[in-house]
Amino acid sequence: MEGKPPLPDYLPFVYLDSPSEATTLVIEMVDAVTKLKVKLYFTVYHDYDVITRRSVVENESDQAVTLNHLVSATVDFDAESTFYLTQLSGGWARERQIVTRKLDDGLTVVKSSRGASSHQCNPFMVISPDREPDENEGECFAFCLVYSGNFLGTAEVTEYRRLRVNMGINPEGFTWHLDPLSPT
């Protein structure tokens, strides 16, 4: 669809001046057993190298459901690369320090459970294949949450040298109760 579907005013989002600035793809998936529907919204901004994604979960069953974990995005990267992760951390008077590390096999976590994002740990990560990020050249993929609050970003390198990045709400203390859409 042209543009992007509207969101409730109380949710943070990226603004458009005109619907012609972006195109949105909506993918709907329904689990046949649980009757949970997940809608993934991918919005491509025509003048920028930016894709936003959001997830909407609807309970189409006849019973209440509680979600304990939900990520906003999952991206897999191909094998045979060395990857670097950059995050922004810091404290008072030294905000947003650039921290870069090479990703080795296993799980690397960037998270906050403080209730609000801040300069101590931003809901932001950059993945750079084959070399540390550089402002003038090279490839990088940024992950940033629009909303503030508890967040979890993970980067896991498998034994096959594949990388999976997840970014979303921190599951520590998170529960989301979904009543049925059509109560019986």
PDB file of C-alpha atoms in Angstrom, residues 82-173:
ATOM      1  CA  THR A  82      33.070 -11.793  10.479  1.00  0.00           C
ATOM      2  CA  PHE A  83      30.624  -9.459  12.204  1.00  0.00           C
ATOM      3  CA  TYR A  84      31.041  -6.446  14.458  1.00  0.00           C
ATOM      4  CA  LEU A  85      28.428  -4.985  16.787  1.00  0.00           C
ATOM      5  CA  THR A  86      28.374  -1.308  17.738  1.00  0.00           C
ATOM      6  CA  GLN A  87      26.251   0.049  20.582  1.00  0.00           C
ATOM      7  CA  LEU A  88      25.952   3.415  22.334  1.00  0.00           C
ATOM      8  CA  SER A  89      26.569   3.443  26.079  1.00  0.00           C
ATOM      9  CA  GLY A  90      27.694   5.976  28.633  1.00  0.00           C
ATOM     10  CA  GLY A  91      26.925   8.051  31.665  1.00  0.00           C
ATOM     11  CA  TRP A  92      26.445  11.650  32.674  1.00  0.00           C
ATOM     12  CA  ALA A  93      28.765  14.004  30.716  1.00  0.00           C
ATOM     13  CA  ARG A  94      29.958  11.098  28.533  1.00  0.00           C
ATOM     14  CA  GLU A  95      26.729  10.138  26.811  1.00  0.00           C
ATOM     15  CA  ARG A  96      26.513   7.869  23.791  1.00  0.00           C
ATOM     16  CA  GLN A  97      30.023   6.469  23.794  1.00  0.00           C
ATOM     17  CA  ILE A  98      30.642   4.276  20.752  1.00  0.00           C
ATOM     18  CA  VAL A  99      31.376   0.696  21.838  1.00  0.00           C
ATOM     19  CA  THR A 100      32.339  -1.780  19.095  1.00  0.00           C
ATOM     20  CA  ARG A 101      33.167  -5.444  19.524  1.00  0.00           C
ATOM     21  CA  LYS A 102      33.819  -8.377  17.238  1.00  0.00           C
ATOM     22  CA  LEU A 103      31.070 -10.984  17.500  1.00  0.00           C
ATOM     23  CA  ASP A 104      32.340 -14.452  18.307  1.00  0.00           C
ATOM     24  CA  ASP A 105      30.339 -17.688  18.458  1.00  0.00           C
ATOM     25  CA  GLY A 106      27.522 -17.433  20.950  1.00  0.00           C
ATOM     26  CA  LEU A 107      25.152 -14.752  22.185  1.00  0.00           C
ATOM     27  CA  THR A 108      25.860 -11.040  22.659  1.00  0.00           C
ATOM     28  CA  VAL A 109      23.214  -9.024  24.497  1.00  0.00           C
ATOM     29  CA  VAL A 110      22.462  -5.307  24.689  1.00  0.00           C
ATOM     30  CA  LYS A 111      19.568  -4.610  27.034  1.00  0.00           C
ATOM     31  CA  SER A 112      17.976  -2.398  29.610  1.00  0.00           C
ATOM     32  CA  SER A 113      15.382  -3.184  32.229  1.00  0.00           C
ATOM     33  CA  ARG A 114      15.433   0.290  33.825  1.00  0.00           C
ATOM     34  CA  GLY A 115      12.005   1.206  32.427  1.00  0.00           C
ATOM     35  CA  ALA A 116      13.298   3.929  30.106  1.00  0.00           C
ATOM     36  CA  SER A 117      15.971   4.126  27.459  1.00  0.00           C
ATOM     37  CA  SER A 118      18.766   6.560  28.185  1.00  0.00           C
ATOM     38  CA  HIS A 119      22.377   7.408  27.560  1.00  0.00           C
ATOM     39  CA  GLN A 120      23.427   4.468  29.767  1.00  0.00           C
ATOM     40  CA  CYS A 121      22.267   1.983  27.143  1.00  0.00           C
ATOM     41  CA  ASN A 122      20.467   3.074  23.988  1.00  0.00           C
ATOM     42  CA  PRO A 123      17.952   0.805  22.185  1.00  0.00           C
ATOM     43  CA  PHE A 124      20.325   0.843  19.209  1.00  0.00           C
ATOM     44  CA  MET A 125      22.785  -1.550  17.545  1.00  0.00           C
ATOM     45  CA  VAL A 126      24.777  -1.539  14.312  1.00  0.00           C
ATOM     46  CA  ILE A 127      25.948  -4.746  12.650  1.00  0.00           C
ATOM     47  CA  SER A 128      28.940  -4.434  10.312  1.00  0.00           C
ATOM     48  CA  PRO A 129      30.027  -7.408   8.198  1.00  0.00           C
ATOM     49  CA  ASP A 130      33.736  -8.056   7.580  1.00  0.00           C
ATOM     50  CA  ARG A 131      35.112  -4.935   9.328  1.00  0.00           C
ATOM     51  CA  GLU A 132      34.488  -2.382  12.032  1.00  0.00           C
ATOM     52  CA  PRO A 133      32.080   0.375  10.960  1.00  0.00           C
ATOM     53  CA  ASP A 134      33.448   3.416   9.198  1.00  0.00           C
ATOM     54  CA  GLU A 135      31.606   6.673   8.539  1.00  0.00           C
ATOM     55  CA  ASN A 136      32.935   6.979   4.990  1.00  0.00           C
ATOM     56  CA  GLU A 137      32.648   3.494   3.491  1.00  0.00           C
ATOM     57  CA  GLY A 138      31.559  -0.060   4.101  1.00  0.00           C
ATOM     58  CA  GLU A 139      28.287  -1.782   4.783  1.00  0.00           C
ATOM     59  CA  CYS A 140      26.330  -1.609   8.021  1.00  0.00           C
ATOM     60  CA  PHE A 141      22.831  -2.425   9.285  1.00  0.00           C
ATOM     61  CA  ALA A 142      21.317  -0.384  12.104  1.00  0.00           C
ATOM     62  CA  PHE A 143      18.598  -1.523  14.514  1.00  0.00           C
ATOM     63  CA  CYS A 144      16.860   1.128  16.576  1.00  0.00           C
ATOM     64  CA  LEU A 145      13.623   1.010  18.537  1.00  0.00           C
ATOM     65  CA  VAL A 146      11.356   4.048  18.235  1.00  0.00           C
ATOM     66  CA  TYR A 147       9.826   3.513  21.675  1.00  0.00           C
ATOM     67  CA  SER A 148      11.544   4.046  24.986  1.00  0.00           C
ATOM     68  CA  GLY A 149      11.463   1.560  27.795  1.00  0.00           C
ATOM     69  CA  ASN A 150      12.809  -1.873  28.524  1.00  0.00           C
ATOM     70  CA  PHE A 151      14.462  -3.365  25.453  1.00  0.00           C
ATOM     71  CA  LEU A 152      16.525  -6.361  24.411  1.00  0.00           C
ATOM     72  CA  GLY A 153      18.871  -6.596  21.458  1.00  0.00           C
ATOM     73  CA  THR A 154      20.658  -9.874  20.780  1.00  0.00           C
ATOM     74  CA  ALA A 155      23.197 -10.981  18.207  1.00  0.00           C
ATOM     75  CA  GLU A 156      23.905 -14.695  18.031  1.00  0.00           C
ATOM     76  CA  VAL A 157      26.610 -16.254  15.860  1.00  0.00           C
ATOM     77  CA  THR A 158      26.053 -19.970  15.267  1.00  0.00           C
ATOM     78  CA  GLU A 159      28.593 -22.723  14.720  1.00  0.00           C
ATOM     79  CA  TYR A 160      27.830 -22.331  10.977  1.00  0.00           C
ATOM     80  CA  ARG A 161      28.932 -18.651  11.097  1.00  0.00           C
ATOM     81  CA  ARG A 162      25.362 -17.406  10.594  1.00  0.00           C
ATOM     82  CA  LEU A 163      24.194 -14.374  12.539  1.00  0.00           C
ATOM     83  CA  ARG A 164      20.688 -13.760  13.876  1.00  0.00           C
ATOM     84  CA  VAL A 165      19.819 -10.319  15.295  1.00  0.00           C
ATOM     85  CA  ASN A 166      16.693  -9.771  17.407  1.00  0.00           C
ATOM     86  CA  MET A 167      15.471  -6.419  18.725  1.00  0.00           C
ATOM     87  CA  GLY A 168      12.386  -5.765  20.820  1.00  0.00           C
ATOM     88  CA  ILE A 169      10.821  -5.501  24.238  1.00  0.00           C
ATOM     89  CA  ASN A 170      12.863  -6.962  27.084  1.00  0.00           C
ATOM     90  CA  PRO A 171      11.030 -10.111  28.254  1.00  0.00           C
ATOM     91  CA  GLU A 172      12.145  -9.567  31.876  1.00  0.00           C
ATOM     92  CA  GLY A 173       8.903  -8.770  33.681  1.00  0.00           C
TER      93      GLY A 173
END
